[in-house]
mmCIF file of C-alpha atoms in Angstrom:
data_model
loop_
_atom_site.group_PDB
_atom_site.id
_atom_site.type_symbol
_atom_site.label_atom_id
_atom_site.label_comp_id
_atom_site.label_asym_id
_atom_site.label_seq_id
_atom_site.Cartn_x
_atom_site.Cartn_y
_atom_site.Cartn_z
ATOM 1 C CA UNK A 1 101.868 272.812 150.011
ATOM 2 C CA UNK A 2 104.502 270.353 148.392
ATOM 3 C CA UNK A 3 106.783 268.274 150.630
ATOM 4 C CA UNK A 4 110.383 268.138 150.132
ATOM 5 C CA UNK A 5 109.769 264.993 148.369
ATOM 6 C CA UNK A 6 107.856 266.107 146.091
ATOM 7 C CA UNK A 7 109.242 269.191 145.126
ATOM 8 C CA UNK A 8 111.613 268.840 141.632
ATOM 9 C CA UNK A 9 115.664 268.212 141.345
ATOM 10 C CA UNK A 10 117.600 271.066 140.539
ATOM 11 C CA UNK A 11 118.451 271.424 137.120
ATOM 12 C CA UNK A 12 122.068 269.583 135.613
ATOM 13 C CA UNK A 13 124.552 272.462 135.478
ATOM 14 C CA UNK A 14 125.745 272.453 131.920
ATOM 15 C CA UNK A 15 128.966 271.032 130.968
ATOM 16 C CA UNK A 16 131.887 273.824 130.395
ATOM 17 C CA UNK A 17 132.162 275.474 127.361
ATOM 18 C CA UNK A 18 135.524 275.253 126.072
ATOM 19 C CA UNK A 19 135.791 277.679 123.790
ATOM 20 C CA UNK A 20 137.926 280.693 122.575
ATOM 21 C CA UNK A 21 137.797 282.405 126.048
ATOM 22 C CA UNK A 22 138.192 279.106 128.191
ATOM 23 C CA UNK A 23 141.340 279.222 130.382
ATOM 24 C CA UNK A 24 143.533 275.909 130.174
ATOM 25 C CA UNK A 25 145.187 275.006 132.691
ATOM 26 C CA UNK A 26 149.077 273.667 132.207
ATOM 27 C CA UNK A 27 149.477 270.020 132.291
ATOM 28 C CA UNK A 28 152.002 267.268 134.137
ATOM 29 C CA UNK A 29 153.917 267.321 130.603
ATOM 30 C CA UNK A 30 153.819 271.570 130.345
ATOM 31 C CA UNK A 31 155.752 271.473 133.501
ATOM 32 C CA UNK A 32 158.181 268.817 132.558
ATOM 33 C CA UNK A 33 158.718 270.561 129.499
ATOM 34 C CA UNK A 34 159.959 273.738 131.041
ATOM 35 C CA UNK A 35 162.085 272.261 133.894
ATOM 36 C CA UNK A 36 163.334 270.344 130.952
ATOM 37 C CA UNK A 37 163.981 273.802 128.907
ATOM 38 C CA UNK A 38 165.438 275.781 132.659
ATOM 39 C CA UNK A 39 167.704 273.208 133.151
ATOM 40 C CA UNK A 40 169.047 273.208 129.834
ATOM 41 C CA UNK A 41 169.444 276.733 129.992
ATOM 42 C CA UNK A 42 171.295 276.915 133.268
ATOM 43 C CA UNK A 43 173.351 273.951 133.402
ATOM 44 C CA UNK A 44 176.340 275.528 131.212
ATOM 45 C CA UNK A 45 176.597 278.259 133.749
ATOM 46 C CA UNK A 46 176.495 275.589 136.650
ATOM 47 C CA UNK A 47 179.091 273.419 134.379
ATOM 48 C CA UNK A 48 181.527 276.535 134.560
ATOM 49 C CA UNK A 49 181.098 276.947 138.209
ATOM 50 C CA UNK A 50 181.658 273.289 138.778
ATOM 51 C CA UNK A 51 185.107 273.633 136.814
ATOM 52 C CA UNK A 52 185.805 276.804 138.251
ATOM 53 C CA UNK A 53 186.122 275.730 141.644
ATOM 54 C CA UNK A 54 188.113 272.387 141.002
ATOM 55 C CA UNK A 55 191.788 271.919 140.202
ATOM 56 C CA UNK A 56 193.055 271.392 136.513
ATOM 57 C CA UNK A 57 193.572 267.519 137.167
ATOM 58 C CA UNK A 58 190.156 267.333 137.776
ATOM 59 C CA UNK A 59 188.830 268.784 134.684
ATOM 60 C CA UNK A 60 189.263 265.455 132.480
ATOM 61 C CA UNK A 61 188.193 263.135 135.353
ATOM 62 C CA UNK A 62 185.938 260.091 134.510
ATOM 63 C CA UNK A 63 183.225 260.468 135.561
ATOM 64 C CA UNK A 64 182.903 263.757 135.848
ATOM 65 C CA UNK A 65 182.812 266.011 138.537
ATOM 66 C CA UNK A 66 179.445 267.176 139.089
ATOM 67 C CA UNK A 67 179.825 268.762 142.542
ATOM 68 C CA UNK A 68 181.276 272.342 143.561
ATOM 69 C CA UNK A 69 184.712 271.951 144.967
ATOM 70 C CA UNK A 70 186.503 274.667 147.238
ATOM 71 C CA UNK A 71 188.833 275.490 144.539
ATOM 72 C CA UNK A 72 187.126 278.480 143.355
ATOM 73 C CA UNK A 73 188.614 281.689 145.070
ATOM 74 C CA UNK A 74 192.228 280.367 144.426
ATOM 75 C CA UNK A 75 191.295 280.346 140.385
ATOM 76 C CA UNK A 76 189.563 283.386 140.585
ATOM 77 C CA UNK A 77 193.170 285.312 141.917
ATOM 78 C CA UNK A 78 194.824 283.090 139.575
ATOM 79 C CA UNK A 79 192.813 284.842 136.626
ATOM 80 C CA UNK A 80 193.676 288.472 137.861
ATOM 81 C CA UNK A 81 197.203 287.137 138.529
ATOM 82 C CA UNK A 82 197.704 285.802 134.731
ATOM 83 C CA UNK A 83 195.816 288.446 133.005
ATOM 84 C CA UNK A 84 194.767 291.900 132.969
ATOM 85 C CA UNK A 85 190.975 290.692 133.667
ATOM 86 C CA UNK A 86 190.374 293.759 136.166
ATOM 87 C CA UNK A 87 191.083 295.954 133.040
ATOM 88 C CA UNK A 88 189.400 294.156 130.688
ATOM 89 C CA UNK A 89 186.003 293.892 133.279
ATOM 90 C CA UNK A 90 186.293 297.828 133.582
ATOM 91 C CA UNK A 91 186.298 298.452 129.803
ATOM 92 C CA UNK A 92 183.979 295.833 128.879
ATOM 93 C CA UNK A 93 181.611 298.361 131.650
ATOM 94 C CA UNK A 94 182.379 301.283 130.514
ATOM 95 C CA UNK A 95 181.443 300.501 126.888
ATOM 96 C CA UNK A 96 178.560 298.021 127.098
ATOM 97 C CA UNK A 97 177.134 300.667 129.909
ATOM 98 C CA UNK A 98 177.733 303.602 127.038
ATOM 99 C CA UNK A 99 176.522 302.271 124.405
ATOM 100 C CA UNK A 100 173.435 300.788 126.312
ATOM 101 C CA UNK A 101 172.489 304.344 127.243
ATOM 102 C CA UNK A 102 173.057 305.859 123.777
ATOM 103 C CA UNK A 103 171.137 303.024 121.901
ATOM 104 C CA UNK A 104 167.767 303.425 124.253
ATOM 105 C CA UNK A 105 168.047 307.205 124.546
ATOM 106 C CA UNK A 106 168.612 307.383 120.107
ATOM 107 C CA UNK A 107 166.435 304.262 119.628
ATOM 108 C CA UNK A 108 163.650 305.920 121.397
ATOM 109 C CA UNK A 109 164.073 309.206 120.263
ATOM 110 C CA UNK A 110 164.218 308.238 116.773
ATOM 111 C CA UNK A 111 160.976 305.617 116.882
ATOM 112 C CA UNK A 112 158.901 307.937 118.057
ATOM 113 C CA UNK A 113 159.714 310.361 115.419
ATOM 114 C CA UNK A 114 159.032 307.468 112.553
ATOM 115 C CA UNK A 115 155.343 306.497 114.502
ATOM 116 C CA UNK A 116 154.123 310.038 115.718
ATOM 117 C CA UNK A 117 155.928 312.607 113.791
ATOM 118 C CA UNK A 118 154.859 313.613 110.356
ATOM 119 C CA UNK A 119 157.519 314.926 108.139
ATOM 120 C CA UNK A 120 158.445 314.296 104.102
ATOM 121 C CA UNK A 121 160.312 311.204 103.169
ATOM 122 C CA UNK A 122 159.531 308.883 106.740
ATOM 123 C CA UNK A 123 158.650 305.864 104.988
ATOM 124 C CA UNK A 124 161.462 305.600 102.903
ATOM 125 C CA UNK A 125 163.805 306.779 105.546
ATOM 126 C CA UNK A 126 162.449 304.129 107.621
ATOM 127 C CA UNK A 127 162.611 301.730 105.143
ATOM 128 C CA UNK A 128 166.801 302.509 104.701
ATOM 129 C CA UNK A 129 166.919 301.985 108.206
ATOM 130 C CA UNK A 130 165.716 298.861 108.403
ATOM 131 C CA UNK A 131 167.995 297.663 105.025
ATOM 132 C CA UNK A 132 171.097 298.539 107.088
ATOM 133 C CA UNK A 133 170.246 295.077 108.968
ATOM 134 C CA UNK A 134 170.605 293.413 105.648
ATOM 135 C CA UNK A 135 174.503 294.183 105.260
ATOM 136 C CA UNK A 136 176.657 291.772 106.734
ATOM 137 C CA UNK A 137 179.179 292.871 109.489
ATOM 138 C CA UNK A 138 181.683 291.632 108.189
ATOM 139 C CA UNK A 139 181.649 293.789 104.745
ATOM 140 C CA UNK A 140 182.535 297.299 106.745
ATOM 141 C CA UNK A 141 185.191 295.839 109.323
ATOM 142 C CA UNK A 142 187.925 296.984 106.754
ATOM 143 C CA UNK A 143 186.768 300.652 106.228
ATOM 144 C CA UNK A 144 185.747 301.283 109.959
ATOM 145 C CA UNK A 145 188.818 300.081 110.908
ATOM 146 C CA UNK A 146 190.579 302.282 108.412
ATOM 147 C CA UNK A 147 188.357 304.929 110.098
ATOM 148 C CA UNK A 148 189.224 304.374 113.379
ATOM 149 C CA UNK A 149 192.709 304.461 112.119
ATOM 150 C CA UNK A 150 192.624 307.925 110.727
ATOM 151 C CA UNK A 151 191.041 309.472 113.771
ATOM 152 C CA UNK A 152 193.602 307.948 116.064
ATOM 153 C CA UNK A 153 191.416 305.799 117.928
ATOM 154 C CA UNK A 154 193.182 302.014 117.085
ATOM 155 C CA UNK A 155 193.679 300.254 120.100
ATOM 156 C CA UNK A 156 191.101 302.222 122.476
ATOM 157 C CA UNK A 157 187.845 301.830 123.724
ATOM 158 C CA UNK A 158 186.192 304.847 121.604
ATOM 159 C CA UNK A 159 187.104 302.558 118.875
ATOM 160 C CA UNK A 160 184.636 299.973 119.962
ATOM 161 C CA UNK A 161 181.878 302.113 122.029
ATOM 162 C CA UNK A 162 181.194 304.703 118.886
ATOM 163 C CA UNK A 163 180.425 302.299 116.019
ATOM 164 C CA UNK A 164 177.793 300.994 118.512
ATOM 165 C CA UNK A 165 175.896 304.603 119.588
ATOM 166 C CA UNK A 166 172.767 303.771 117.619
ATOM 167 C CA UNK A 167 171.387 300.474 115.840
ATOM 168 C CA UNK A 168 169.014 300.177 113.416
ATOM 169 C CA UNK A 169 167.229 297.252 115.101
ATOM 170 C CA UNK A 170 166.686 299.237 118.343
ATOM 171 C CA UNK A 171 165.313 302.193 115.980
ATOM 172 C CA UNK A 172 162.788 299.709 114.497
ATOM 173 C CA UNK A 173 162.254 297.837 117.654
ATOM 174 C CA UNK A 174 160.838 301.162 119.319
ATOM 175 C CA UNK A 175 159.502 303.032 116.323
ATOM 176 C CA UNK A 176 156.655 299.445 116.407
ATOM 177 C CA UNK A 177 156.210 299.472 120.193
ATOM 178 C CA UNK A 178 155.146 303.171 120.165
ATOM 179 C CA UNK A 179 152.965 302.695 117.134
ATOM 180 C CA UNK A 180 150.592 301.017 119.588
ATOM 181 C CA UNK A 181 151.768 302.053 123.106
ATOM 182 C CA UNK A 182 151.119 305.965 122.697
ATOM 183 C CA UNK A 183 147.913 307.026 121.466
ATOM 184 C CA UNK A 184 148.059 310.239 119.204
ATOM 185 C CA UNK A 185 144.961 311.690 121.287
ATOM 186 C CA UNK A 186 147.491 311.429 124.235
ATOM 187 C CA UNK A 187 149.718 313.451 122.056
ATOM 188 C CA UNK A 188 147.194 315.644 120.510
ATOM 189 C CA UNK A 189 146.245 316.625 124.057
ATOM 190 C CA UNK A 190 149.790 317.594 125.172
ATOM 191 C CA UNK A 191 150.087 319.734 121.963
ATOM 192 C CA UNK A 192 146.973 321.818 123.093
ATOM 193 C CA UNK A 193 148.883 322.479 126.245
ATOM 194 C CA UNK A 194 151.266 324.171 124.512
ATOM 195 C CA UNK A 195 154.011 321.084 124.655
ATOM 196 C CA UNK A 196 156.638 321.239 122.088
ATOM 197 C CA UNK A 197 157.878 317.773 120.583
ATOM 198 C CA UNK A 198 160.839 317.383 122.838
ATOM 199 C CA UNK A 199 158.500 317.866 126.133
ATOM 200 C CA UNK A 200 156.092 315.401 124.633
ATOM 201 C CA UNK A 201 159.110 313.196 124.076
ATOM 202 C CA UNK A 202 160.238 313.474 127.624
ATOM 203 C CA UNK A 203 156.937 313.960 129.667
ATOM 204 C CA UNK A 204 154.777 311.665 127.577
ATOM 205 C CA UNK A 205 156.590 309.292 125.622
ATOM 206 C CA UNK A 206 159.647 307.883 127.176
ATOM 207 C CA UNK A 207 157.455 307.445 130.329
ATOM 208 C CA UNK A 208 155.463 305.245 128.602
ATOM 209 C CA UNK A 209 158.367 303.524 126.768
ATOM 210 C CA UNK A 210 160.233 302.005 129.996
ATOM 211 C CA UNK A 211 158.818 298.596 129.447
ATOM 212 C CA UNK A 212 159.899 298.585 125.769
ATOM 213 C CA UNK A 213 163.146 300.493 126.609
ATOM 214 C CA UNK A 214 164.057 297.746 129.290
ATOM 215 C CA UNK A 215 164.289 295.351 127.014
ATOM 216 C CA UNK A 216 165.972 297.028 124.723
ATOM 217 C CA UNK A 217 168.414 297.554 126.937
ATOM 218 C CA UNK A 218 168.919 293.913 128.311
ATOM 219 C CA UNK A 219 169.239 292.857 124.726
ATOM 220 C CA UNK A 220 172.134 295.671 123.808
ATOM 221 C CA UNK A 221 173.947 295.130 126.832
ATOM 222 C CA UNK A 222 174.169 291.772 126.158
ATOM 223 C CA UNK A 223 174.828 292.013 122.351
ATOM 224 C CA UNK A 224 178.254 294.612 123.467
ATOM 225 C CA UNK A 225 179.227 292.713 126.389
ATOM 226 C CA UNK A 226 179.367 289.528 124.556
ATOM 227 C CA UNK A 227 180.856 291.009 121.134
ATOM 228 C CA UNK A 228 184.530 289.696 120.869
ATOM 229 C CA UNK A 229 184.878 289.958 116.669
ATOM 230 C CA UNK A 230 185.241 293.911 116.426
ATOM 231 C CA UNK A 231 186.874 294.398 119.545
ATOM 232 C CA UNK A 232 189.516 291.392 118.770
ATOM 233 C CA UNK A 233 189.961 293.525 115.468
ATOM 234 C CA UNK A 234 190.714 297.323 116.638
ATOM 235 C CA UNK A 235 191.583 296.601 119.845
ATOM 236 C CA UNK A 236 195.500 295.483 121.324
ATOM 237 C CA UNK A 237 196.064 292.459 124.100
ATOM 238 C CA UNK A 238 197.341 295.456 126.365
ATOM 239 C CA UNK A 239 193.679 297.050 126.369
ATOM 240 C CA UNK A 240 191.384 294.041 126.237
ATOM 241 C CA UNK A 241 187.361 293.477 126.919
ATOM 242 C CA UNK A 242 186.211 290.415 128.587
ATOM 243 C CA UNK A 243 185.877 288.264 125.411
ATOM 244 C CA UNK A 244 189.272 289.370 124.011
ATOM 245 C CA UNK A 245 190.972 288.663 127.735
ATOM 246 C CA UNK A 246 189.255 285.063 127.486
ATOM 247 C CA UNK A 247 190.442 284.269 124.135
ATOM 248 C CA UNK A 248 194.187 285.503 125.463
ATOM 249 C CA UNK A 249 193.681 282.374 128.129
ATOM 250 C CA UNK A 250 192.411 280.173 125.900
ATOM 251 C CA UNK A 251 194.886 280.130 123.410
ATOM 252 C CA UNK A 252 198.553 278.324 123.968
ATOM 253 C CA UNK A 253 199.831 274.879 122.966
ATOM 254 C CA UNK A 254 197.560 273.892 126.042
ATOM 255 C CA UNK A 255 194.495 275.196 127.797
ATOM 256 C CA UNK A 256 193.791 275.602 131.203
ATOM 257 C CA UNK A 257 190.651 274.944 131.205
ATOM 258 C CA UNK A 258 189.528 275.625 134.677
ATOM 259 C CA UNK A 259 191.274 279.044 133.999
ATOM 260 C CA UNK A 260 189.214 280.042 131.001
ATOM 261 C CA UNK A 261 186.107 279.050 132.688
ATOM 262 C CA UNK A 262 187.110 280.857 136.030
ATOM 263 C CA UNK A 263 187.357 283.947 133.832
ATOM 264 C CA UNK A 264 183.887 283.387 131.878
ATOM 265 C CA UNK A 265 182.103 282.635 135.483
ATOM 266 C CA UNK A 266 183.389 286.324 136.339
ATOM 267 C CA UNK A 267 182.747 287.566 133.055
ATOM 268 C CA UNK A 268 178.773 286.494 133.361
ATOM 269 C CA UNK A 269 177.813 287.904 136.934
ATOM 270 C CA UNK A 270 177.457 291.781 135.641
ATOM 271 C CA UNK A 271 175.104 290.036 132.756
ATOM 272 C CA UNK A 272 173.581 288.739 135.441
ATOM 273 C CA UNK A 273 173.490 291.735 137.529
ATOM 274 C CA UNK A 274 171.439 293.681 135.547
ATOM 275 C CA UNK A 275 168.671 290.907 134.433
ATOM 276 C CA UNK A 276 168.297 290.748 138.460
ATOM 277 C CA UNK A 277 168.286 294.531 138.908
ATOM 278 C CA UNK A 278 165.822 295.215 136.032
ATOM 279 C CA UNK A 279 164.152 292.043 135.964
ATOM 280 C CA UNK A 280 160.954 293.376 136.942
ATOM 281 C CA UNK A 281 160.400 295.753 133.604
ATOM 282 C CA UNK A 282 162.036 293.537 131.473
ATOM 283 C CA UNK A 283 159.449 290.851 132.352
ATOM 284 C CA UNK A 284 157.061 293.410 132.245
ATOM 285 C CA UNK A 285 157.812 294.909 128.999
ATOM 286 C CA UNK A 286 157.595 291.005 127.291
ATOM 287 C CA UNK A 287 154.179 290.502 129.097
ATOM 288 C CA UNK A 288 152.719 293.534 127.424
ATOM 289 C CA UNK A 289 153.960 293.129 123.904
ATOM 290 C CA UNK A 290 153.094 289.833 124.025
ATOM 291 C CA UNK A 291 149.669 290.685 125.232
ATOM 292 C CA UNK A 292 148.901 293.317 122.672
ATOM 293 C CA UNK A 293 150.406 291.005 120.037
#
């Protein structure tokens, strides 16, 4: 019988492998990095809060203000006082909320009919689709405008919300996601149920495309609450959107600057709204394509 003396050391444990499936863990300088990139990213919104709430003789103060002050509901009546902004908030709603809708409902309807449906002439149609991204803006402002004019429709909001019903990135954006999100077993399975394409559409697919759709939507609600160049073309100062109201109170031989920046502090809480409200999915939805990638 060996003593404990005698009786041999346990063995080295090996070094860690670091190879393709060893987790790293973030460093010091990871961490500085993104505080570096959040603060970036946040400090012109905390800039126009900081102006929003001081008085104009503030504004050009060295050094600068850096601090809150308690000027901030009195700009914020001075804005609805000076401008139609209450219009211009409801419009910018109703047609960034429209056209939001429209683009994921089309956008998702349409992808999954270029990655699940087989029919004659998908490939090219798809491939037209995705050219339309190539042609500049700019180059069909004149006849859309002229189109707008002929059905009556200069100067309202239809002008602005039905150019917008369906884009050709959204299209392509979901037509890749469900490539790889929806098997076609799942879809062969439904068919031997007896499930036409429009119940696989609504009881299969878009339930699986919430993640994807999410973003989508972030992304186009952004894109038409921020667009000011078509709306400052077809639309009049008496029926403004947000950007249009904000270039109104920016322009003048001078510039109140607290004023505009008032106005653009509104003007970014329903943006921020609905990041908070779908924040969840959205996150989710970048996770998972990111992970499959």
């Amino acid at each position: 019988m060996t003593s404990v003396l005698e009786r041999p050391a346990p063995a080295a444990r090996p070094p860690a492998r670091r190879g393709r499936g060893a987790v790293r863990l973030p460093g010091p300088w990871t961490y500085a990095a993104l505080i570096a990139v959040l603060a970036g990213s946040a400090f012109p919104v905390y800039w126009s809060l900081v102006v929003s709430s001081q008085t104009p003789d503030k504004v050009d103060s060295v050094p600068p203000v850096l601090v809150p002050g308690g000027n901030l509901f009195a700009n914020i009546s001075r804005v609805f006082d000076q401008s139609d902004f209450a219009l211009a908030m409801m419009n910018s709603l109703i047609v960034a909320g429209t056209i939001t809708v429209s683009v994921v409902f089309f956008s998702t309807l349409a992808g999954f009919a270029f990655a699940k449906l087989k029919f004659r002439g998908r490939s090219a149609l798809m491939l037209l689709v995705v050219a339309t991204q190539a042609v500049p803006t700019e180059l069909g402002v004149i006849p859309l405008y002229m189109m707008m004019s002929d059905f009556g429709w200069a100067g309202e909001i239809h002008a602005v919300i039905v150019p917008g019903l369906v884009t050709a990135f959204g299209v392509f954006f979901m037509r890749q996601y469900f490539e790889r999100a929806v098997p076609d077993e799942l879809l062969e399975a439904g068919r031997m149920d007896g499930c036409s394409s429009l119940r696989l559409y609504w009881n299969v697919v878009l339930p699986a495309a919430r993640p994807a759709a999410a973003v989508l939507g972030l992304f186009t609600f952004m894109q038409a609450w921020n667009d000011f160049f078509w709306p400052l073309v077809v639309l009049t100062p008496e029926n403004p959107t947000v950007q249009t109201a904000l270039s109104t109170l920016a322009s003048g031989y001078t510039t109140d600057y607290t004023l505009v920046l008032t106005a653009a502090t509104i003007g970014t809480v329903p943006v921020l709204a609905v990041f908070l409200l779908f924040g969840r999915q959205i996150v989710g939805g970048i996770m998972q394509g990111a992970l499959k990638g």
